[in-house]
Tab-separated table of N, CA and C in Angstrom:
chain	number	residue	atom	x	y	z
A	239	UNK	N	-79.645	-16.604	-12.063
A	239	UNK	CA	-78.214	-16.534	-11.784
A	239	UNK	C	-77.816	-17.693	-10.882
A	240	UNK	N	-76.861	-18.230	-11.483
A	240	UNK	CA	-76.311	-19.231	-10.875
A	240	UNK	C	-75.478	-19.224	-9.309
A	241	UNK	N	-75.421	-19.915	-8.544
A	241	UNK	CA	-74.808	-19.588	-7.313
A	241	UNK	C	-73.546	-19.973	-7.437
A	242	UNK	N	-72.522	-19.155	-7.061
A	242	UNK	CA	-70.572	-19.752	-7.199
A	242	UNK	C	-70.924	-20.999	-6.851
A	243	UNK	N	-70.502	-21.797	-7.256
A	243	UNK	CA	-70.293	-23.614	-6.638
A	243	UNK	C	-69.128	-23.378	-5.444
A	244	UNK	N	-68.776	-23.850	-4.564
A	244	UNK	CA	-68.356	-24.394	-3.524
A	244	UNK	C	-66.511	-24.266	-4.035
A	245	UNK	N	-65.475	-23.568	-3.350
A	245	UNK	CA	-64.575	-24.007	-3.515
A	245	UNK	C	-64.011	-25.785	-2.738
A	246	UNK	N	-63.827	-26.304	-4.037
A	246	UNK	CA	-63.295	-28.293	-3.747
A	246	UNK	C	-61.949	-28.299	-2.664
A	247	UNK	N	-61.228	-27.601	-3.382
A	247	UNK	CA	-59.421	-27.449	-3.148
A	247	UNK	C	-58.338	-26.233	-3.271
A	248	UNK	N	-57.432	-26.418	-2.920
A	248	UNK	CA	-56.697	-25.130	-3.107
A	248	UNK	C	-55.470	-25.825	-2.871
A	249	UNK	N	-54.692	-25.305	-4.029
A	249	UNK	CA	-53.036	-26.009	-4.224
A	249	UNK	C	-52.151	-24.643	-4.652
A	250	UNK	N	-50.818	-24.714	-3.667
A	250	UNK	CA	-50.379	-23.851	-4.879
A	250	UNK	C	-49.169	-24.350	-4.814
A	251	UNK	N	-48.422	-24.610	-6.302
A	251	UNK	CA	-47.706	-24.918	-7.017
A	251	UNK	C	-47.170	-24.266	-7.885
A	252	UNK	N	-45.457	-24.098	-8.134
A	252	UNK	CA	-45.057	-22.865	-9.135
A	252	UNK	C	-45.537	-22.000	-9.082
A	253	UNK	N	-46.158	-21.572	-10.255
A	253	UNK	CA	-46.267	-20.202	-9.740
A	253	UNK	C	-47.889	-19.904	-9.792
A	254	UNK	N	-48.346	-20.500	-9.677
A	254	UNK	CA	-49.981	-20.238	-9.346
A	254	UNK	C	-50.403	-20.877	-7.992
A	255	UNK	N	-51.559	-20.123	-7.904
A	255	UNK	CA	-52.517	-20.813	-6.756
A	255	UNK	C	-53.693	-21.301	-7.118
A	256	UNK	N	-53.794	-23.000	-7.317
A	256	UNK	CA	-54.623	-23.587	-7.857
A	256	UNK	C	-56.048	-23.500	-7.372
A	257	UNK	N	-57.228	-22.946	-7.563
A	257	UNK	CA	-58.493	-22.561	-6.827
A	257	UNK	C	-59.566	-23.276	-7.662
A	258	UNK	N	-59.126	-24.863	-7.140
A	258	UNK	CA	-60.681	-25.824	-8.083
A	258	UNK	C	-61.946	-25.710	-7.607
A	259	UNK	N	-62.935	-25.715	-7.504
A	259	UNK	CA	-64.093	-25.422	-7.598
A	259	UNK	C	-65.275	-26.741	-8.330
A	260	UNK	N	-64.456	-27.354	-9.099
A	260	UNK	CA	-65.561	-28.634	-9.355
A	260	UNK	C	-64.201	-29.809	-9.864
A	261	UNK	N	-65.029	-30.633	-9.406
A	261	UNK	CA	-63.886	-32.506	-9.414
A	261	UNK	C	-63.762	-32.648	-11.468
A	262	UNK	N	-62.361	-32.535	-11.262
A	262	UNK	CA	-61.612	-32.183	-12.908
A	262	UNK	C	-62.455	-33.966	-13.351
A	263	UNK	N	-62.469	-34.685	-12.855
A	263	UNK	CA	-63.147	-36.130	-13.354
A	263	UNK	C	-64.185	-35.956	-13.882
A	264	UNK	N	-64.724	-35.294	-13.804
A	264	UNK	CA	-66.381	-35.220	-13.793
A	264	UNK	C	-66.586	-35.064	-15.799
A	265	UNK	N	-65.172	-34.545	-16.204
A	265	UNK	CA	-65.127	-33.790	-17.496
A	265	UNK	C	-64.908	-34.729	-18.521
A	266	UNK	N	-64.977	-34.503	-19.493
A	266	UNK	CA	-64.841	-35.376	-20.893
A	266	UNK	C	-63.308	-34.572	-21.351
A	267	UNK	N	-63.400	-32.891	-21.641
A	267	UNK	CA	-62.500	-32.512	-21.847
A	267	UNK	C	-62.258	-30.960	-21.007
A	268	UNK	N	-61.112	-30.459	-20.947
A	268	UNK	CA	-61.082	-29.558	-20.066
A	268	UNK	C	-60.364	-28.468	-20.984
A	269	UNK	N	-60.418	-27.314	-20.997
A	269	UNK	CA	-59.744	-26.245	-21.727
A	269	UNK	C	-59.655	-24.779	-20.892
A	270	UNK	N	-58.943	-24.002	-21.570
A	270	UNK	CA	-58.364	-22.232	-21.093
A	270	UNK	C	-59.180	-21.728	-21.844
A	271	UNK	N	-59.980	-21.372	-22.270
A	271	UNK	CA	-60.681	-20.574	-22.893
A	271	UNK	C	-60.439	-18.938	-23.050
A	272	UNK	N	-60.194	-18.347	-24.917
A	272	UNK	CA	-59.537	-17.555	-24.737
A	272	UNK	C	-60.316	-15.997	-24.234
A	273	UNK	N	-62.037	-16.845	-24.136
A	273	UNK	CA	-62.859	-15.518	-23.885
A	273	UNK	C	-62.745	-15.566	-22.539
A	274	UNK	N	-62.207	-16.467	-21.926
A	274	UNK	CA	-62.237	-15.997	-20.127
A	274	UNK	C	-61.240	-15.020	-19.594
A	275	UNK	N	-60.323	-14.864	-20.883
A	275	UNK	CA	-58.847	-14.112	-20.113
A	275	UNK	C	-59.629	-13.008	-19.838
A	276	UNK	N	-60.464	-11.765	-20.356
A	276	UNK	CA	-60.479	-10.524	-20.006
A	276	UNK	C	-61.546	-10.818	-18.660
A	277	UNK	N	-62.429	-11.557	-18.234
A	277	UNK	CA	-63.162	-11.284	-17.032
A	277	UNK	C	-62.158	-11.594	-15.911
A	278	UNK	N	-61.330	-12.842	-16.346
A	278	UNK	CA	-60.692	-13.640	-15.717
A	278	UNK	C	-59.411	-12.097	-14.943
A	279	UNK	N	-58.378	-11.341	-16.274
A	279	UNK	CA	-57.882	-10.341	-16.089
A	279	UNK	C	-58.626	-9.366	-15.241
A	280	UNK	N	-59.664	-9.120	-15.373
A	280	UNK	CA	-59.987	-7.675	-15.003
A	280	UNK	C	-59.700	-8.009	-13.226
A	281	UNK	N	-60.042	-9.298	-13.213
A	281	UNK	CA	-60.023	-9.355	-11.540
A	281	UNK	C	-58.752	-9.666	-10.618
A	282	UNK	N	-58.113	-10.233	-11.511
A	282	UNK	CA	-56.837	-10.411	-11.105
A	282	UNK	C	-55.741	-11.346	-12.384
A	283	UNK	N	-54.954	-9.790	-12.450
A	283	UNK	CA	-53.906	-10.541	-13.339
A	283	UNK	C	-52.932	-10.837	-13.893
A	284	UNK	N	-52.978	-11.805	-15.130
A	284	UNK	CA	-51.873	-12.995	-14.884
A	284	UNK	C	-52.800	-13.898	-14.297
A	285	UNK	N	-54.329	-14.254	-14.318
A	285	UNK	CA	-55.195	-15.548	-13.815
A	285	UNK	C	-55.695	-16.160	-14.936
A	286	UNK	N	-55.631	-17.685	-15.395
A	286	UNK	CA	-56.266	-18.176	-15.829
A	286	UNK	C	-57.456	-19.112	-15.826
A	287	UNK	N	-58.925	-19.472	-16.180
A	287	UNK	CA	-59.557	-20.078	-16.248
A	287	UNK	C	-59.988	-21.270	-17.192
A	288	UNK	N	-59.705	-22.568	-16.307
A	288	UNK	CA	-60.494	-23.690	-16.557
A	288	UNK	C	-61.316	-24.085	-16.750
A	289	UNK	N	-62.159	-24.378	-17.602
A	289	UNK	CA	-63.436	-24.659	-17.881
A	289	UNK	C	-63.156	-26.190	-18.631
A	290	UNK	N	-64.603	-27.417	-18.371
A	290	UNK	CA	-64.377	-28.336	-18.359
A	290	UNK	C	-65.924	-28.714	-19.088
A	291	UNK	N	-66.099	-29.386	-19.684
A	291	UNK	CA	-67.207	-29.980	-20.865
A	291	UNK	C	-67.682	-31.075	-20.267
A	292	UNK	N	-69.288	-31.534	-19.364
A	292	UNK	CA	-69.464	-32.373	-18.801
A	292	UNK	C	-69.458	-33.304	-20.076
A	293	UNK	N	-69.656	-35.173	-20.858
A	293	UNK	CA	-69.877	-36.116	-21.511
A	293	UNK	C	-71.003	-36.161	-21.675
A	294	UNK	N	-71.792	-35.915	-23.271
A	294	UNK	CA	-72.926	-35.663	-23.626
A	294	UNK	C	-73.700	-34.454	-23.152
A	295	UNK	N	-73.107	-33.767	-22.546
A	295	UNK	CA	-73.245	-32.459	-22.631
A	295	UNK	C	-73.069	-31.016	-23.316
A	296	UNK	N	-73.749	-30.028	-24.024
A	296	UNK	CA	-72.772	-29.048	-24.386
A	296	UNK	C	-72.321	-27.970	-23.291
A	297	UNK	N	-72.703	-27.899	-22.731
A	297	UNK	CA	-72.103	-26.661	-21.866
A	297	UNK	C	-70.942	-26.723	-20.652
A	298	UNK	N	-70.244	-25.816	-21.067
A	298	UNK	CA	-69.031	-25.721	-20.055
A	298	UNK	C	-69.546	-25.303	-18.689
A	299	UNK	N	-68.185	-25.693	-17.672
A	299	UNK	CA	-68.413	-24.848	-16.031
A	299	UNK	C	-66.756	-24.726	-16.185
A	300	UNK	N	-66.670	-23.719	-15.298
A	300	UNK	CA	-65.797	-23.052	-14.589
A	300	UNK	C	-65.185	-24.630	-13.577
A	301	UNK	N	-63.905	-25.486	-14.298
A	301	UNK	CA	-63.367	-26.090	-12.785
A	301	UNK	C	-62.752	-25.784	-12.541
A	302	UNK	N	-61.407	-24.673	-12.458
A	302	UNK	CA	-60.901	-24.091	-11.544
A	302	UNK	C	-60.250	-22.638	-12.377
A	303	UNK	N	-59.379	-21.866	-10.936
A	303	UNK	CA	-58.958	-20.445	-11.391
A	303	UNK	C	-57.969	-20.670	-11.299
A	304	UNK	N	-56.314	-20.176	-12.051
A	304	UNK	CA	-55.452	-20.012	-11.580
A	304	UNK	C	-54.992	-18.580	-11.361
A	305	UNK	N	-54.321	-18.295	-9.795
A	305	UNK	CA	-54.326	-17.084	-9.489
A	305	UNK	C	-52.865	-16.975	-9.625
A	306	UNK	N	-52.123	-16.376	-9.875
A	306	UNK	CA	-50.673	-16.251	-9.700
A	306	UNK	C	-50.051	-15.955	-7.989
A	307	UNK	N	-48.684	-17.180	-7.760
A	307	UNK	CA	-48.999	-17.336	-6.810
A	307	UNK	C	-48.632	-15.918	-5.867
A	308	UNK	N	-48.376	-15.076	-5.809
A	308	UNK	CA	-47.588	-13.638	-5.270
A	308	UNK	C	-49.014	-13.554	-4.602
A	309	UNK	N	-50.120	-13.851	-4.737
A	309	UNK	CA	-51.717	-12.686	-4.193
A	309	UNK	C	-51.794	-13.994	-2.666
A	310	UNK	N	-51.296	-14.759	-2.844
A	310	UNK	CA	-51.391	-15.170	-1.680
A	310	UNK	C	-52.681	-15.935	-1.668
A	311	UNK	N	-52.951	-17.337	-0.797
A	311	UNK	CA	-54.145	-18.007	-1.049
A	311	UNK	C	-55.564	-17.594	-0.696
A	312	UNK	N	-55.934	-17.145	0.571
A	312	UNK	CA	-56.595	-16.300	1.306
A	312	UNK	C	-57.617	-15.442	0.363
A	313	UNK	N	-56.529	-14.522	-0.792
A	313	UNK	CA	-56.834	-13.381	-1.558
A	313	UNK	C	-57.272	-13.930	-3.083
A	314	UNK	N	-56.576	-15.365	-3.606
A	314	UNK	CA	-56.749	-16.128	-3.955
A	314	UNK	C	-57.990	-16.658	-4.101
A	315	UNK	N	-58.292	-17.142	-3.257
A	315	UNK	CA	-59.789	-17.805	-3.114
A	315	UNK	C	-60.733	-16.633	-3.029
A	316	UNK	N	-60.697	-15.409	-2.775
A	316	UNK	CA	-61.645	-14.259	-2.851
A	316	UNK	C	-61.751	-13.907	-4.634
A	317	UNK	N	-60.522	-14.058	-5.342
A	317	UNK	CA	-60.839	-13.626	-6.661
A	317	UNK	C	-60.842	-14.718	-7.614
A	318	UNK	N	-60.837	-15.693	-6.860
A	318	UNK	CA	-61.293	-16.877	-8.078
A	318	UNK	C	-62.418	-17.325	-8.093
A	319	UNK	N	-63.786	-16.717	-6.667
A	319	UNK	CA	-64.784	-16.301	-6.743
A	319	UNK	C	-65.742	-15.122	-7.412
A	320	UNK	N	-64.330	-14.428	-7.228
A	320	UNK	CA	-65.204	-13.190	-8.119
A	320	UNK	C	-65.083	-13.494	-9.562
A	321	UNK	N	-64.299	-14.471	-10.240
A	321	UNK	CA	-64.194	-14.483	-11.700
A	321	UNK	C	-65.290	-15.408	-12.083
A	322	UNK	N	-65.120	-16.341	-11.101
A	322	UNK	CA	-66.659	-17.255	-11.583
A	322	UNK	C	-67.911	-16.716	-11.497
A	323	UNK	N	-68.228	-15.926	-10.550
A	323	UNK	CA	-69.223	-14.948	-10.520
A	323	UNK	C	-69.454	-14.228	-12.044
A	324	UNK	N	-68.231	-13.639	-12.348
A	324	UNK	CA	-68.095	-12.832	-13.676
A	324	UNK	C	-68.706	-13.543	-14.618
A	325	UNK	N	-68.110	-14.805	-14.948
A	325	UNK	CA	-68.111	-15.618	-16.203
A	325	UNK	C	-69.716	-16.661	-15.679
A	326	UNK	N	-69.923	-16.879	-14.861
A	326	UNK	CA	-71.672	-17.323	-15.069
A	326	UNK	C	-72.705	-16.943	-14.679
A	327	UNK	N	-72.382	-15.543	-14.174
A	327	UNK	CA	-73.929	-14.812	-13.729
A	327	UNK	C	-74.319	-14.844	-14.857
């Protein structure tokens, strides 16, 4: 089992609270993936997940969560840990 990576940043803008977790550069391509909505949901929702395709790589990571912004950042950064937890244990 993989260890959560490190939250990078935290933005919030409109109506989310941006909770990156790995440098969006790093990616070839980046996508929402539609199998993340239900782990992503169960923990908080109305959140979506980013996942990003390293170059010559196949496998995705988790680069960031979006939390909707009402949960506040604090609460934010607690469940955009628990979704990455979800989606790569």
């Amino acid at each position: 089992m993989a260890d959560t990576p490190d939250i990078n940043t935290v933005e919030t803008e409109d109506d989310y609270t941006h909770v990156r977790f790995r440098d969006p550069d790093r990616y070839d391509e980046i996508r929402t993936p539609d199998w993340a909505e239900q782990p992503a949901e169960s923990v908080s929702e109305g959140s979506e997940v980013r996942t990003g395709k390293v170059e010559g790589e196949d496998d995705w990571e988790v680069t960031s969560v979006l939390i909707e912004k009402h949960v506040g950042e604090d609460k934010a950064k607690e469940q955009a840990r628990e979704i990455v937890d979800k989606i790569e244990s």
